[in-house]
Amino acid sequence: MDLFEAAKAVREKAYAPYSGFLVGAALRTPSGVFAGCNVENVAYPEGTCAEAGAIAAMCAAGERVIEEVLVIADSPEPVTPCGGCRQKLAEFAAPEVVVTLAGLEGPRARMTVAELLPGAFAKGHLE
Ligand code: THU
């Protein structure tokens, strides 16, 4: 499945009555594509990002390895994952995994997980 089409479709399902900012995220794993949208809450900090939803869907399917990421939003500048989502992605994605930042018309920029989160706190730090 095409990551852009998956993320674009799930973005339409976003629940964002407070910001009005719809976001979709799609992850490729060895077995398929998992997508998520942002889900806001009247208690604002309880809202969740599209990336978190996609990661939850991936884990619910038993998958643990992210091979590719695409995030889509309608914004003047390409939308990058927030700081928390960079850490969430780094849990399952190797530093060289590509994160494509897309607008409604298509991909606009590409970054790696390492570029998004240099010096990530990682499992090795726990040893
Ligand atoms: N948001 C995401 O879902 N992912 C991002 O990468 C950036 C921000 C959401 C959170 C909130 O619902 C809305 O966008 C505005 O911040």
CSV table of C-alpha atoms and ligand atoms in Angstrom, one decimal:
chain,number,residue,atom,x,y,z
A,1,MET,CA,0.0,0.0,0.0
A,2,ASP,CA,1.2,3.5,-0.8
A,3,LEU,CA,2.2,5.4,2.4
A,4,PHE,CA,1.0,8.8,1.0
A,5,GLU,CA,-2.5,7.5,0.1
A,6,ALA,CA,-2.8,5.7,3.5
A,7,ALA,CA,-1.8,8.8,5.4
A,8,LYS,CA,-4.0,11.1,3.3
A,9,ALA,CA,-7.0,8.9,3.8
A,10,VAL,CA,-6.6,8.5,7.6
A,11,ARG,CA,-6.0,12.3,7.9
A,12,GLU,CA,-9.6,12.8,6.9
A,13,LYS,CA,-10.6,10.8,10.0
A,14,ALA,CA,-8.7,13.1,12.4
A,15,TYR,CA,-10.6,14.4,15.4
A,16,ALA,CA,-9.3,17.9,15.8
A,17,PRO,CA,-12.2,20.2,16.8
A,18,TYR,CA,-9.9,22.5,18.9
A,19,SER,CA,-7.0,23.1,16.6
A,20,GLY,CA,-8.7,22.4,13.3
A,21,PHE,CA,-5.3,20.9,12.2
A,22,LEU,CA,-5.8,17.5,10.7
A,23,VAL,CA,-2.7,15.2,10.6
A,24,GLY,CA,-2.3,11.7,9.2
A,25,ALA,CA,0.7,9.4,9.7
A,26,ALA,CA,1.5,6.1,8.0
A,27,LEU,CA,4.2,3.5,8.9
A,28,ARG,CA,5.6,0.7,6.8
A,29,THR,CA,6.6,-2.5,8.6
A,30,PRO,CA,7.8,-5.8,7.1
A,31,SER,CA,4.2,-7.0,7.0
A,32,GLY,CA,2.2,-3.9,6.0
A,33,VAL,CA,1.1,-0.3,6.5
A,34,PHE,CA,-0.4,1.1,9.6
A,35,ALA,CA,-2.0,4.5,9.8
A,36,GLY,CA,-3.2,6.9,12.5
A,37,CYS,CA,-4.7,10.4,12.9
A,38,ASN,CA,-4.6,13.0,15.7
A,39,VAL,CA,-7.3,12.7,18.3
A,40,GLU,CA,-7.8,15.8,20.4
A,41,ASN,CA,-9.5,16.2,23.7
A,42,VAL,CA,-11.3,19.0,25.6
A,43,ALA,CA,-8.6,18.6,28.2
A,44,TYR,CA,-6.0,19.7,25.7
A,45,PRO,CA,-2.9,17.8,26.9
A,46,GLU,CA,-4.8,14.5,26.6
A,47,GLY,CA,-4.9,14.8,22.9
A,48,THR,CA,-2.8,12.4,20.9
A,49,CYS,CA,-0.8,12.9,17.7
A,50,ALA,CA,-1.2,11.0,14.4
A,51,GLU,CA,2.1,9.3,14.9
A,52,ALA,CA,1.1,7.9,18.2
A,53,GLY,CA,-2.1,6.5,16.7
A,54,ALA,CA,-0.2,4.8,13.9
A,55,ILE,CA,2.3,3.3,16.3
A,56,ALA,CA,-0.5,2.0,18.5
A,57,ALA,CA,-2.1,0.4,15.4
A,58,MET,CA,1.2,-1.2,14.5
A,59,CYS,CA,1.8,-2.6,18.0
A,60,ALA,CA,-1.8,-3.9,18.2
A,61,ALA,CA,-1.1,-5.9,15.0
A,62,GLY,CA,2.0,-7.4,16.7
A,63,GLU,CA,4.5,-5.4,14.6
A,64,ARG,CA,7.5,-3.8,16.1
A,65,VAL,CA,9.8,-2.6,13.3
A,66,ILE,CA,9.2,0.6,11.4
A,67,GLU,CA,10.9,0.7,8.0
A,68,GLU,CA,9.4,4.0,6.6
A,69,VAL,CA,7.3,6.9,7.9
A,70,LEU,CA,5.1,9.5,6.2
A,71,VAL,CA,3.4,12.4,7.9
A,72,ILE,CA,0.8,14.6,6.1
A,73,ALA,CA,-0.7,17.9,7.1
A,74,ASP,CA,-2.0,21.0,5.3
A,75,SER,CA,0.6,23.7,6.3
A,76,PRO,CA,2.7,26.4,4.6
A,77,GLU,CA,5.9,24.6,5.8
A,78,PRO,CA,6.3,20.8,5.8
A,79,VAL,CA,5.1,19.5,9.2
A,80,THR,CA,7.6,17.6,11.3
A,81,PRO,CA,6.7,15.2,14.1
A,82,CYS,CA,6.6,16.9,17.5
A,83,GLY,CA,9.4,16.2,20.0
A,84,GLY,CA,7.5,13.5,21.8
A,85,CYS,CA,6.6,11.7,18.6
A,86,ARG,CA,10.3,11.8,17.5
A,87,GLN,CA,11.1,9.8,20.6
A,88,LYS,CA,8.1,7.4,20.0
A,89,LEU,CA,9.3,6.8,16.4
A,90,ALA,CA,12.9,6.2,17.5
A,91,GLU,CA,11.6,3.4,19.8
A,92,PHE,CA,10.8,1.3,16.7
A,93,ALA,CA,12.7,2.9,13.8
A,94,ALA,CA,16.4,2.7,13.2
A,95,PRO,CA,18.3,6.1,12.9
A,96,GLU,CA,18.5,5.8,9.1
A,97,VAL,CA,14.8,5.3,8.6
A,98,VAL,CA,13.3,7.9,6.3
A,99,VAL,CA,10.5,10.2,7.5
A,100,THR,CA,8.7,11.8,4.6
A,101,LEU,CA,6.9,15.1,5.3
A,102,ALA,CA,4.0,15.6,3.0
A,103,GLY,CA,1.4,18.2,2.1
A,104,LEU,CA,-1.9,17.4,0.5
A,105,GLU,CA,-0.4,17.5,-2.9
A,106,GLY,CA,2.4,15.1,-2.2
A,107,PRO,CA,5.7,14.6,-0.5
A,108,ARG,CA,7.6,17.8,0.3
A,109,ALA,CA,10.7,16.8,2.3
A,110,ARG,CA,12.5,13.8,3.6
A,111,MET,CA,14.5,13.5,6.8
A,112,THR,CA,15.9,10.6,8.8
A,113,VAL,CA,15.0,9.6,12.3
A,114,ALA,CA,18.5,10.6,13.4
A,115,GLU,CA,18.2,14.0,11.8
A,116,LEU,CA,14.9,14.5,13.6
A,117,LEU,CA,16.2,13.3,17.0
A,118,PRO,CA,20.0,13.6,17.3
A,119,GLY,CA,21.4,12.2,20.5
A,120,ALA,CA,18.2,10.2,21.2
A,121,PHE,CA,17.8,8.6,24.6
A,122,ALA,CA,18.0,4.9,23.7
A,123,LYS,CA,17.9,1.4,25.1
A,124,GLY,CA,21.7,1.4,25.4
A,125,HIS,CA,21.5,4.1,28.1
A,126,LEU,CA,19.7,1.8,30.4
A,127,GLU,CA,22.5,-0.8,30.5
B,1,THU,N1,0.0,16.9,15.5
B,1,THU,C1,0.2,15.6,15.1
B,1,THU,O1,-0.8,14.8,15.2
B,1,THU,N2,1.4,15.3,14.6
B,1,THU,C2,2.4,16.1,14.4
B,1,THU,O2,3.4,15.7,13.9
B,1,THU,C3,2.3,17.6,14.8
B,1,THU,C4,1.1,17.9,15.5
B,1,THU,C5,-1.3,17.3,16.0
B,1,THU,C6,-1.5,17.5,17.5
B,1,THU,C7,-2.7,18.4,17.5
B,1,THU,O3,-3.9,17.7,17.5
B,1,THU,C8,-2.6,19.3,16.3
B,1,THU,O4,-1.7,18.6,15.4
B,1,THU,C9,-2.1,20.7,16.5
B,1,THU,O5,-1.0,20.7,17.2
